[in-house]
Coordinates of C-alpha atoms in Angstrom, one line a residue:
Chain I
M1 CA 14.8 10.2 -14.8
D2 CA 14.4 10.8 -11.0
E3 CA 11.4 9.7 -9.0
F4 CA 10.1 13.2 -8.6
S5 CA 10.0 14.0 -12.3
L6 CA 8.4 10.6 -12.8
I7 CA 5.7 11.2 -10.2
N8 CA 5.1 14.8 -11.3
K9 CA 4.9 13.9 -15.0
Y10 CA 2.7 10.9 -14.9
F11 CA 0.8 10.8 -11.6
D12 CA 0.2 14.3 -10.2
W13 CA -3.4 14.6 -11.1
D14 CA -4.8 15.2 -7.6
Q15 CA -3.8 17.4 -4.8
G16 CA -1.8 15.7 -2.0
I17 CA 1.3 14.4 -3.8
G18 CA 4.3 16.5 -2.9
D19 CA 4.9 16.0 0.9
D20 CA 6.1 13.1 3.1
C21 CA 2.4 12.1 3.5
A22 CA -0.8 13.0 1.8
L23 CA -3.3 14.7 4.1
M24 CA -7.0 14.1 4.0
S25 CA -9.4 16.0 6.2
I26 CA -11.8 13.7 8.1
D27 CA -13.7 16.4 10.0
N28 CA -13.2 20.0 11.0
G29 CA -10.4 19.3 13.4
R30 CA -8.3 16.4 12.1
Q31 CA -6.5 15.1 9.1
L32 CA -5.4 11.7 8.1
A33 CA -1.8 11.5 6.9
T34 CA -0.9 8.5 4.7
T35 CA 2.3 7.3 3.0
V36 CA 3.5 4.3 1.1
D37 CA 7.0 2.9 0.7
T38 CA 8.4 -0.2 -1.0
L39 CA 11.6 -2.1 -0.1
I40 CA 13.0 -4.4 -2.7
E41 CA 15.7 -7.0 -2.1
G42 CA 19.0 -6.0 -3.8
V43 CA 17.7 -2.4 -4.3
H44 CA 16.9 -1.2 -0.8
F45 CA 18.6 -3.9 1.3
P46 CA 21.3 -6.5 0.6
T47 CA 20.2 -10.1 0.0
E48 CA 21.9 -11.1 3.3
T49 CA 19.7 -8.9 5.4
S50 CA 17.8 -10.8 8.1
A51 CA 14.0 -11.1 8.0
Q52 CA 14.0 -9.1 11.3
D53 CA 15.9 -6.2 9.9
I54 CA 13.8 -6.1 6.7
A55 CA 10.5 -6.0 8.7
Y56 CA 11.9 -3.4 11.0
K57 CA 13.0 -1.1 8.2
A58 CA 9.9 -1.6 6.0
L59 CA 7.8 -0.2 8.8
A60 CA 10.3 2.3 10.2
V61 CA 10.7 4.1 6.9
N62 CA 6.9 4.6 6.8
L63 CA 6.8 5.7 10.4
S64 CA 9.5 8.2 9.5
D65 CA 7.2 9.7 6.9
L66 CA 4.5 10.1 9.5
A67 CA 7.0 11.7 11.8
A68 CA 8.0 14.2 9.1
M69 CA 4.4 15.4 9.1
G70 CA 4.0 15.4 12.9
A71 CA 1.3 12.7 12.6
T72 CA 0.5 10.2 15.3
P73 CA 0.6 6.6 13.9
L74 CA -2.7 4.8 13.6
Y75 CA -2.7 1.8 11.3
F76 CA -0.9 0.2 8.4
T77 CA -1.3 -2.4 5.7
L78 CA 1.3 -4.8 4.4
A79 CA 1.7 -6.1 0.9
L80 CA 4.3 -8.9 1.1
T81 CA 5.7 -10.6 -2.0
L82 CA 7.8 -13.7 -1.2
P83 CA 9.5 -16.2 -3.5
S84 CA 8.3 -19.1 -1.2
V85 CA 6.9 -19.7 2.2
D86 CA 9.8 -20.0 4.6
K87 CA 8.5 -20.6 8.1
K88 CA 11.6 -19.4 10.0
W89 CA 11.8 -16.3 7.8
L90 CA 8.2 -15.5 8.3
E91 CA 8.4 -16.0 12.1
G92 CA 11.4 -13.6 12.3
F93 CA 9.7 -11.1 10.0
S94 CA 6.3 -11.0 11.8
E95 CA 7.9 -10.9 15.3
S96 CA 10.1 -8.0 14.4
L97 CA 7.2 -6.2 12.6
K98 CA 4.9 -6.7 15.6
A99 CA 7.5 -5.5 18.1
L100 CA 8.0 -2.2 16.2
A101 CA 4.3 -1.8 15.6
K102 CA 3.7 -2.2 19.3
Q103 CA 6.4 0.3 20.2
Y104 CA 4.8 3.0 18.1
N105 CA 1.3 2.0 18.8
I106 CA 0.3 1.3 15.2
S107 CA -2.0 -1.5 14.2
L108 CA -1.6 -3.9 11.2
V109 CA -5.1 -3.9 9.8
G110 CA -4.8 -5.6 6.4
G111 CA -2.5 -7.2 3.9
D112 CA -1.9 -9.1 0.7
T113 CA 0.6 -11.9 0.1
S114 CA 1.9 -12.8 -3.4
K115 CA 4.5 -15.0 -4.9
G116 CA 7.4 -13.2 -6.5
S117 CA 10.8 -11.7 -5.8
L118 CA 11.1 -10.4 -2.3
S119 CA 9.4 -7.0 -1.9
I120 CA 7.6 -5.3 0.9
T121 CA 5.1 -2.4 0.5
I122 CA 3.7 -0.8 3.6
N123 CA 1.1 1.9 3.6
A124 CA 1.0 3.7 7.0
T125 CA -1.7 6.1 8.1
G126 CA -1.6 8.5 11.0
I127 CA -3.6 11.4 12.3
V128 CA -2.7 15.1 12.9
K129 CA -4.6 18.1 14.1
K130 CA -5.6 20.4 11.2
T131 CA -3.2 23.3 10.7
Q132 CA -0.6 21.5 12.9
A133 CA 0.9 19.2 10.2
L134 CA 4.5 19.8 9.6
L135 CA 4.5 20.7 5.8
R136 CA 7.4 21.3 3.5
S137 CA 6.0 24.7 2.6
G138 CA 6.3 26.7 5.8
A139 CA 10.0 27.8 5.9
Q140 CA 10.6 31.5 6.2
V141 CA 13.6 33.7 5.5
G142 CA 15.7 33.9 8.7
D143 CA 14.6 30.5 10.1
S144 CA 17.3 28.2 11.4
V145 CA 17.7 24.8 9.7
F146 CA 18.2 21.8 12.0
V147 CA 18.8 18.1 11.6
S148 CA 18.4 15.4 14.2
N149 CA 21.2 13.0 15.1
T150 CA 24.0 12.5 12.6
L151 CA 24.2 12.3 8.8
G152 CA 25.7 9.7 6.4
D153 CA 26.0 6.7 8.7
A154 CA 23.6 4.5 6.6
T155 CA 25.2 5.5 3.4
L156 CA 28.7 4.7 4.7
A157 CA 27.4 1.3 5.9
W158 CA 25.9 0.6 2.4
Q159 CA 29.1 1.6 0.7
Q160 CA 31.1 -0.7 2.9
I161 CA 28.7 -3.6 2.3
Q162 CA 29.0 -3.1 -1.5
N163 CA 32.8 -3.1 -1.1
Q164 CA 32.7 -6.4 0.7
Q165 CA 33.6 -4.7 4.0
T166 CA 31.8 -5.3 7.3
P167 CA 30.4 -2.1 8.8
S168 CA 30.6 -1.5 12.5
I169 CA 27.7 -2.3 14.7
A170 CA 26.9 1.4 15.1
L171 CA 26.8 2.0 11.3
L172 CA 24.7 -1.1 10.7
K173 CA 22.2 0.0 13.3
Q174 CA 21.7 3.3 11.4
F175 CA 21.3 1.4 8.2
N176 CA 19.1 -1.5 9.3
R177 CA 17.3 -0.1 12.3
P178 CA 16.7 3.7 11.7
E179 CA 14.8 5.1 14.6
P180 CA 11.6 6.8 13.4
R181 CA 11.5 10.3 15.0
I182 CA 7.9 10.1 16.1
K183 CA 8.5 11.5 19.5
L184 CA 10.7 14.3 18.2
A185 CA 8.1 15.2 15.6
Q186 CA 5.3 15.4 18.3
R187 CA 7.4 17.9 20.2
L188 CA 8.1 19.9 17.0
L189 CA 4.4 20.6 16.5
G190 CA 4.0 24.4 16.9
V191 CA 7.8 24.8 17.1
A192 CA 9.1 23.9 13.6
N193 CA 7.4 25.6 10.6
S194 CA 8.6 23.0 8.0
C195 CA 9.9 19.5 8.2
I196 CA 11.0 16.6 6.0
D197 CA 12.6 13.2 6.7
I198 CA 16.0 12.7 5.1
S199 CA 15.4 9.5 3.2
D200 CA 16.9 10.6 -0.1
G201 CA 19.8 12.6 1.3
L202 CA 19.9 16.0 3.0
K203 CA 20.6 17.9 -0.2
Q204 CA 17.7 16.5 -2.2
D205 CA 15.2 16.4 0.7
L206 CA 16.1 19.9 1.9
S207 CA 15.6 21.2 -1.7
H208 CA 12.0 20.0 -1.5
I209 CA 11.5 22.4 1.5
L210 CA 13.1 25.2 -0.5
S211 CA 11.0 24.7 -3.6
R212 CA 7.8 24.3 -1.7
S213 CA 8.6 27.3 0.6
K214 CA 10.0 29.4 -2.3
V215 CA 13.2 30.2 -0.3
G216 CA 16.9 29.4 -0.4
V217 CA 19.3 28.0 2.2
S218 CA 22.8 28.6 3.2
I219 CA 24.3 25.5 4.8
D220 CA 27.6 25.5 6.7
L221 CA 29.5 22.3 5.8
E222 CA 31.5 22.3 9.0
A223 CA 28.3 22.4 11.1
L224 CA 27.0 19.0 9.7
P225 CA 26.6 16.6 12.6
L226 CA 28.8 13.5 11.9
S227 CA 29.4 10.3 13.8
S228 CA 33.1 9.7 14.5
E229 CA 33.2 7.0 11.8
V230 CA 31.7 9.3 9.1
A231 CA 33.9 12.2 10.3
Q232 CA 37.0 9.9 10.0
Y233 CA 35.9 8.8 6.5
I234 CA 35.5 12.3 5.3
A235 CA 38.8 13.4 6.8
N236 CA 40.4 10.6 4.8
T237 CA 38.6 11.1 1.6
Q238 CA 37.1 14.6 1.6
D239 CA 34.0 12.9 0.3
W240 CA 31.3 15.1 1.9
C241 CA 28.7 13.6 -0.4
V242 CA 28.2 10.7 2.0
A243 CA 26.7 13.2 4.5
L244 CA 25.1 15.6 2.0
A245 CA 23.6 13.3 -0.6
G246 CA 23.6 9.8 1.0
G247 CA 20.0 8.5 1.5
D248 CA 18.6 6.3 4.1
D249 CA 19.3 8.5 7.1
Y250 CA 15.6 8.9 8.2
E251 CA 16.5 11.8 10.4
L252 CA 14.4 14.9 10.4
C253 CA 15.4 18.2 8.8
F254 CA 13.3 21.1 10.0
T255 CA 13.2 24.9 10.1
V256 CA 12.5 26.9 13.2
P257 CA 11.8 30.6 13.5
N258 CA 14.2 32.4 15.8
T259 CA 11.4 32.9 18.4
H260 CA 11.4 29.1 19.0
I261 CA 15.1 28.3 19.1
D262 CA 15.0 27.9 22.9
S263 CA 12.3 25.3 22.5
V264 CA 14.6 23.2 20.3
K265 CA 17.2 23.2 23.0
S266 CA 14.6 22.0 25.6
I267 CA 13.4 19.3 23.2
A268 CA 16.9 18.0 22.6
K269 CA 17.6 17.9 26.3
D270 CA 14.2 16.2 27.2
L271 CA 14.5 13.6 24.5
D272 CA 18.3 13.2 24.8
I273 CA 18.7 13.7 21.1
K274 CA 21.2 15.7 19.1
L275 CA 19.6 18.6 17.2
T276 CA 22.1 20.6 15.2
K277 CA 21.7 23.9 13.5
I278 CA 23.2 23.4 10.0
G279 CA 22.3 26.7 8.3
V280 CA 19.7 29.4 7.8
I281 CA 16.9 30.0 5.3
V282 CA 17.7 32.9 2.9
E283 CA 15.8 34.8 0.4
K284 CA 18.0 33.9 -2.6
Q285 CA 16.6 30.7 -3.9
G286 CA 18.8 27.6 -4.2
L287 CA 21.0 25.6 -1.9
E288 CA 24.3 27.1 -1.0
I289 CA 26.8 25.0 0.9
K290 CA 29.6 27.0 2.3
G291 CA 32.9 25.2 2.1
L292 CA 31.9 22.6 -0.6
N293 CA 33.9 22.7 -3.8
K294 CA 32.4 19.7 -5.6
T295 CA 28.9 18.5 -6.6
C296 CA 27.2 15.5 -5.1
K297 CA 24.9 13.2 -7.1
S298 CA 21.7 12.6 -5.1
Y299 CA 20.0 9.3 -4.8
Q300 CA 18.0 8.4 -7.9
H301 CA 15.2 5.9 -7.8
F302 CA 15.9 5.1 -11.4
Chain B
M1 CA 0.2 -23.0 2.4
D2 CA -2.7 -20.8 1.3
E3 CA -2.8 -17.1 1.9
F4 CA -5.3 -17.3 4.6
S5 CA -3.3 -19.7 6.7
L6 CA -0.3 -17.5 6.1
I7 CA -2.1 -14.3 7.2
N8 CA -3.8 -15.9 10.2
K9 CA -0.6 -17.6 11.4
Y10 CA 1.9 -14.8 11.1
F11 CA 0.0 -11.5 10.8
D12 CA -3.3 -11.6 12.7
W13 CA -2.3 -9.7 15.8
D14 CA -4.8 -6.9 15.5
Q15 CA -8.5 -6.8 14.8
G16 CA -9.5 -5.9 11.3
I17 CA -8.0 -8.7 9.3
G18 CA -10.6 -11.1 8.0
D19 CA -12.8 -9.1 5.7
D20 CA -12.5 -7.6 2.2
C21 CA -11.4 -4.4 3.9
A22 CA -10.3 -3.3 7.3
L23 CA -12.7 -1.0 9.1
M24 CA -11.6 1.9 11.3
S25 CA -14.0 4.2 13.0
I26 CA -13.2 7.9 12.5
D27 CA -16.1 9.3 14.4
N28 CA -19.5 8.2 15.8
G29 CA -21.1 7.8 12.5
R30 CA -18.5 6.7 9.9
Q31 CA -15.9 4.1 9.3
L32 CA -12.9 4.1 6.9
A33 CA -12.6 0.9 4.8
T34 CA -9.1 0.2 3.6
T35 CA -7.7 -2.6 1.4
V36 CA -4.4 -3.5 -0.4
D37 CA -3.8 -5.7 -3.4
T38 CA -0.6 -6.4 -5.4
L39 CA -0.5 -7.5 -9.0
I40 CA 2.7 -9.1 -10.3
E41 CA 3.7 -9.7 -13.9
G42 CA 3.6 -13.4 -14.7
V43 CA 1.6 -14.2 -11.6
H44 CA -1.5 -12.0 -11.8
F45 CA -1.3 -11.0 -15.5
P46 CA 0.5 -12.3 -18.5
T47 CA 3.7 -10.5 -19.7
E48 CA 1.9 -9.4 -22.9
T49 CA -0.7 -7.4 -21.0
S50 CA -0.9 -3.8 -22.0
A51 CA 0.0 -1.0 -19.6
Q52 CA -3.6 0.2 -19.9
D53 CA -5.1 -3.1 -18.8
I54 CA -2.6 -3.5 -16.0
A55 CA -3.4 -0.1 -14.6
Y56 CA -7.1 -0.7 -14.9
K57 CA -7.0 -4.1 -13.2
A58 CA -4.7 -2.9 -10.4
L59 CA -7.2 -0.3 -9.3
A60 CA -10.3 -2.3 -10.2
V61 CA -9.5 -5.2 -7.9
N62 CA -9.1 -2.7 -5.0
L63 CA -12.3 -1.0 -5.9
S64 CA -13.9 -4.4 -5.9
D65 CA -12.9 -4.9 -2.2
L66 CA -14.4 -1.5 -1.3
A67 CA -17.6 -2.6 -3.1
A68 CA -17.7 -5.8 -1.1
M69 CA -17.9 -3.7 2.0
G70 CA -20.4 -1.3 0.6
A71 CA -17.9 1.5 1.0
T72 CA -17.8 4.7 -1.2
P73 CA -14.3 5.1 -2.7
L74 CA -12.2 8.1 -1.4
Y75 CA -8.5 7.9 -2.1
F76 CA -5.7 5.5 -3.0
T77 CA -1.9 5.2 -3.0
L78 CA 0.2 3.6 -5.7
A79 CA 3.5 1.7 -5.2
L80 CA 4.9 1.0 -8.6
T81 CA 7.9 -1.1 -9.3
L82 CA 9.3 -0.9 -12.8
P83 CA 12.3 -2.6 -14.5
S84 CA 13.0 0.7 -16.3
V85 CA 11.4 4.1 -17.2
D86 CA 9.5 3.5 -20.5
K87 CA 7.7 6.7 -21.5
K88 CA 5.1 5.1 -23.6
W89 CA 4.3 2.4 -21.1
L90 CA 4.0 5.0 -18.3
E91 CA 1.7 7.2 -20.4
G92 CA -0.6 4.3 -21.1
F93 CA -0.6 3.2 -17.5
S94 CA -1.2 6.6 -16.0
E95 CA -4.0 7.6 -18.5
S96 CA -5.8 4.3 -17.9
L97 CA -5.5 4.6 -14.1
K98 CA -6.6 8.2 -14.2
A99 CA -9.7 7.4 -16.3
L100 CA -10.8 4.6 -14.0
A101 CA -10.1 6.7 -10.9
K102 CA -12.2 9.5 -12.4
Q103 CA -15.1 7.1 -13.2
Y104 CA -15.2 6.0 -9.5
N105 CA -14.4 9.4 -8.0
I106 CA -11.3 8.2 -6.2
S107 CA -8.2 10.4 -5.8
L108 CA -4.6 9.3 -6.2
V109 CA -3.0 10.9 -3.1
G110 CA 0.5 9.4 -2.9
G111 CA 2.9 6.9 -4.3
D112 CA 6.3 5.4 -4.4
T113 CA 8.3 4.2 -7.4
S114 CA 11.1 1.7 -7.3
K115 CA 13.3 -0.2 -9.7
G116 CA 12.6 -4.0 -9.9
S117 CA 10.5 -6.5 -11.6
L118 CA 7.1 -5.2 -12.6
S119 CA 4.7 -5.1 -9.7
I120 CA 1.9 -2.8 -8.7
T121 CA 0.5 -2.4 -5.2
I122 CA -2.5 -0.2 -4.6
N123 CA -4.0 0.6 -1.3
A124 CA -7.5 2.0 -1.6
T125 CA -9.6 3.6 1.1
G126 CA -13.3 4.3 1.2
I127 CA -15.9 5.4 3.7
V128 CA -19.1 3.7 5.0
K129 CA -21.7 4.6 7.5
K130 CA -21.2 2.7 10.8
T131 CA -23.4 -0.4 11.1
Q132 CA -24.0 -0.3 7.3
A133 CA -20.8 -2.0 6.1
L134 CA -21.4 -5.3 4.3
L135 CA -19.5 -7.8 6.4
R136 CA -18.9 -11.5 5.9
S137 CA -20.4 -12.3 9.2
G138 CA -24.0 -11.4 8.8
A139 CA -25.5 -14.4 6.9
Q140 CA -28.5 -16.1 8.6
V141 CA -30.1 -19.5 8.1
G142 CA -32.8 -19.2 5.4
D143 CA -31.1 -16.3 3.5
S144 CA -30.8 -16.5 -0.3
V145 CA -27.4 -16.5 -1.8
F146 CA -26.9 -14.3 -4.9
V147 CA -24.0 -13.6 -7.3
S148 CA -23.8 -10.8 -9.8
N149 CA -23.2 -11.3 -13.5
T150 CA -21.6 -14.6 -14.6
L151 CA -18.9 -16.9 -13.2
G152 CA -15.7 -18.4 -14.6
D153 CA -15.1 -16.1 -17.6
A154 CA -11.8 -14.7 -16.3
T155 CA -10.5 -18.1 -15.4
L156 CA -11.4 -19.5 -18.8
A157 CA -9.6 -16.6 -20.4
W158 CA -6.5 -17.3 -18.3
Q159 CA -6.6 -21.0 -19.1
Q160 CA -6.8 -20.3 -22.8
I161 CA -3.9 -17.8 -22.7
Q162 CA -1.8 -20.4 -20.9
N163 CA -2.7 -22.9 -23.6
Q164 CA -1.6 -20.4 -26.3
Q165 CA -5.2 -19.8 -27.4
T166 CA -6.7 -16.4 -27.9
P167 CA -9.7 -15.8 -25.8
S168 CA -12.8 -14.0 -27.2
I169 CA -13.1 -10.3 -26.6
A170 CA -15.9 -10.9 -24.1
L171 CA -13.8 -13.3 -22.0
L172 CA -10.7 -11.0 -22.2
K173 CA -12.8 -8.1 -21.0
Q174 CA -13.8 -10.0 -17.9
F175 CA -10.2 -11.0 -17.3
N176 CA -8.5 -7.6 -18.0
R177 CA -11.3 -5.2 -17.2
P178 CA -13.5 -6.5 -14.4
E179 CA -16.1 -4.0 -13.5
P180 CA -15.9 -3.0 -9.8
R181 CA -19.5 -3.4 -8.4
I182 CA -19.5 -0.2 -6.5
K183 CA -23.0 0.9 -7.7
L184 CA -24.4 -2.5 -7.0
A185 CA -22.9 -2.5 -3.5
Q186 CA -24.3 0.9 -2.7
R187 CA -27.8 -0.4 -3.5
L188 CA -27.2 -3.5 -1.4
L189 CA -26.7 -1.5 1.8
G190 CA -29.6 -2.4 4.0
V191 CA -30.7 -5.2 1.7
A192 CA -27.9 -7.7 1.9
N193 CA -26.7 -8.9 5.3
S194 CA -23.3 -10.3 4.1
C195 CA -21.1 -9.8 1.1
I196 CA -17.8 -10.7 -0.4
D197 CA -16.1 -10.2 -3.8
I198 CA -15.2 -13.3 -5.7
S199 CA -11.6 -12.8 -6.3
D200 CA -10.3 -16.2 -5.2
G201 CA -13.2 -18.2 -6.7
L202 CA -16.8 -18.7 -5.5
K203 CA -16.2 -21.7 -3.4
Q204 CA -13.3 -20.3 -1.4
D205 CA -14.8 -16.8 -1.0
L206 CA -18.3 -18.0 -0.1
S207 CA -16.6 -20.3 2.5
H208 CA -15.3 -17.1 4.2
I209 CA -18.9 -15.9 4.7
L210 CA -19.8 -19.3 6.1
S211 CA -17.1 -19.5 8.6
R212 CA -17.5 -15.8 9.7
S213 CA -21.3 -16.3 9.9
K214 CA -21.1 -19.8 11.4
V215 CA -23.6 -21.2 8.9
G216 CA -23.6 -23.5 5.9
V217 CA -24.8 -23.2 2.4
S218 CA -26.5 -25.4 -0.2
I219 CA -25.6 -24.4 -3.7
D220 CA -27.5 -25.6 -6.8
L221 CA -24.9 -26.3 -9.5
E222 CA -27.5 -25.8 -12.3
A223 CA -28.3 -22.4 -11.0
L224 CA -24.8 -20.9 -11.4
P225 CA -25.0 -18.0 -13.9
L226 CA -22.7 -18.8 -16.9
S227 CA -21.8 -16.9 -20.1
S228 CA -22.5 -18.9 -23.2
E229 CA -18.7 -19.6 -23.6
V230 CA -18.3 -20.9 -20.1
A231 CA -21.5 -22.9 -20.5
Q232 CA -20.2 -24.4 -23.7
Y233 CA -16.8 -25.2 -22.1
I234 CA -18.5 -27.0 -19.2
A235 CA -20.9 -28.9 -21.5
N236 CA -17.8 -30.1 -23.4
T237 CA -15.6 -30.9 -20.4
Q238 CA -17.9 -31.2 -17.4
D239 CA -15.3 -29.0 -15.6
W240 CA -17.5 -27.1 -13.3
C241 CA -14.4 -26.0 -11.3
V242 CA -13.9 -23.1 -13.8
A243 CA -17.0 -21.5 -12.4
L244 CA -16.8 -22.8 -8.8
A245 CA -13.1 -22.3 -8.0
G246 CA -11.7 -20.0 -10.7
G247 CA -10.5 -16.7 -9.3
D248 CA -10.5 -13.2 -10.8
D249 CA -14.2 -12.9 -11.2
Y250 CA -14.6 -9.8 -9.0
E251 CA -18.3 -10.2 -8.9
L252 CA -20.2 -9.9 -5.6
C253 CA -21.6 -12.9 -3.7
F254 CA -24.1 -11.8 -1.1
T255 CA -26.8 -13.1 1.2
V256 CA -30.3 -11.6 1.4
P257 CA -33.1 -12.3 4.0
N258 CA -36.3 -13.4 2.4
T259 CA -38.0 -10.1 3.4
H260 CA -35.7 -8.3 1.0
I261 CA -35.8 -10.5 -2.1
D262 CA -38.0 -8.1 -3.9
S263 CA -35.5 -5.3 -3.5
V264 CA -32.9 -7.5 -5.2
K265 CA -35.2 -7.8 -8.2
S266 CA -35.6 -4.0 -8.4
I267 CA -31.9 -3.4 -8.1
A268 CA -31.2 -5.9 -10.9
K269 CA -33.7 -4.0 -13.1
D270 CA -32.5 -0.5 -12.2
L271 CA -28.8 -1.3 -12.7
D272 CA -29.4 -3.6 -15.7
I273 CA -27.3 -6.3 -14.0
K274 CA -27.9 -10.0 -13.7
L275 CA -28.3 -11.1 -10.1
T276 CA -28.9 -14.8 -9.7
K277 CA -30.0 -16.8 -6.7
I278 CA -27.5 -19.8 -6.5
G279 CA -28.5 -21.3 -3.2
V280 CA -29.7 -20.9 0.4
I281 CA -28.0 -20.5 3.8
V282 CA -28.5 -23.6 6.0
E283 CA -27.8 -24.5 9.5
K284 CA -25.5 -27.4 8.8
Q285 CA -22.0 -25.9 8.4
G286 CA -20.1 -26.6 5.3
L287 CA -20.5 -25.9 1.6
E288 CA -22.8 -28.4 -0.1
I289 CA -23.0 -28.3 -3.9
K290 CA -25.9 -30.2 -5.3
G291 CA -25.0 -32.0 -8.5
L292 CA -21.2 -31.8 -8.2
N293 CA -19.4 -35.2 -8.1
K294 CA -15.8 -34.0 -8.0
T295 CA -13.7 -31.6 -5.9
C296 CA -12.3 -28.4 -7.2
K297 CA -8.9 -27.0 -6.1
S298 CA -9.2 -23.4 -5.1
Y299 CA -6.8 -20.6 -6.0
Q300 CA -3.7 -20.6 -3.8
H301 CA -1.5 -17.6 -3.5
F302 CA 1.5 -19.9 -2.9

């Protein structure tokens, strides 16, 4: 059973579930956006991962969810489960967490520590002007579909680690230190009409935009932005799934009406970030990938 | 190392840590109160605990933290880590969680599910009028110290379970189904000047009020409210620690200026709840327990 079926079947009693963050109105003009993500040793990161990288990623993946809504980070809580108190590990963890929190101007306001197998749950809350939040439900037929940066690097790193290979520094950086696209998201407010972060793979995450917006998409395989390493890997193996279905990318996928295409170009230039058009929103529901002649299995939480 | 040293040493960069909830102002008149608690199988509840009891307690302990601040529950997120997808377990868990959430008018707004050893992290958020929140820092010399209901029942249940005994239904109820004191806390707004929930044991939790308020306390051992079972256990063993240092009580301990003592009596009557004066706040710092001639080891998270 995938996570979405699980959540829908057992936990979807209230409004709010079904986007990167839940939104709660606090007054006439503003909404809180809140999100929670757990990282577990051996499931979400290899046992050898440094305390610094674990702390970074645990916060970054939550910041990525705030980014996907266009929310400005406010505060977070930390539930930390540790097998034992290791001074050096805790120093590394807290220093790294603090540095990232400072960079994105988000405050640690509370926490809980427990004894058990290593697991980190962060709940991050941000704020966004009402009607401005980047939902999954706003895509319209004719919109262009963009993704930031490149696809598949984190998955390729993870595959190499599992095969006892050592990934390059560039791949490891994408795997351990994904950059939350907060700045990009701020600029997409009023430009993009839907947005999601690619944490479970492009195919699966984009399909959430499609179902929420009740539209389809036509993706051009050759347009997918790839790092040289992932491009080389695909050239050797024809395994496009690494870019299409690999999780852990934490890039943004968003749709833009044609009237705002020029803004995307300006944003890319201003922020020095690659923003690539990978397809268009179409009326016929479903996800068409031109050029792909196999199916890719998406990331499953179970 | 205890949890408080751990939190203070490694994670206390921002304001907010150091009460039952963190408080964040959202406008001139109101503050959000947020708290996070993790329950881990084998650490916080026995392996045999039903899905229904686990769900109840996971939310109740967070509601108890909101109560300790006098906050009205608003919403919560759920991070659920499961070894596998067990339909019957999930049904029981979600039904029980939903029932308690409905009872306290709190909405589930988001979640994350992961594969791993059973662990539940809930982050609950409530709202309270500015200047009304029940802090740990407001106790004054001469105040009376009260606790709700009885002390030590949950700890005695846990001890019996660990000794392969079967606790009575009444003890098990206090252990598995602690009642969050939300209604009581609402009535204490403007009456109590400090408050904490007894999750880590009276001695340890009351000491947080003392250090934050920079006062001392004189407790009268004979005044501690005990159920008949705990009273019998203490009569047999002289082990007062079960009531003084046992965790998991989730009752409220609060201080009241003498001008408001009559209000406490009315509240107890209106809500049909036992509220017992157990001591007075004194100038001399420290926790004096009249009648106790041994020390009790408080609950340690590590």
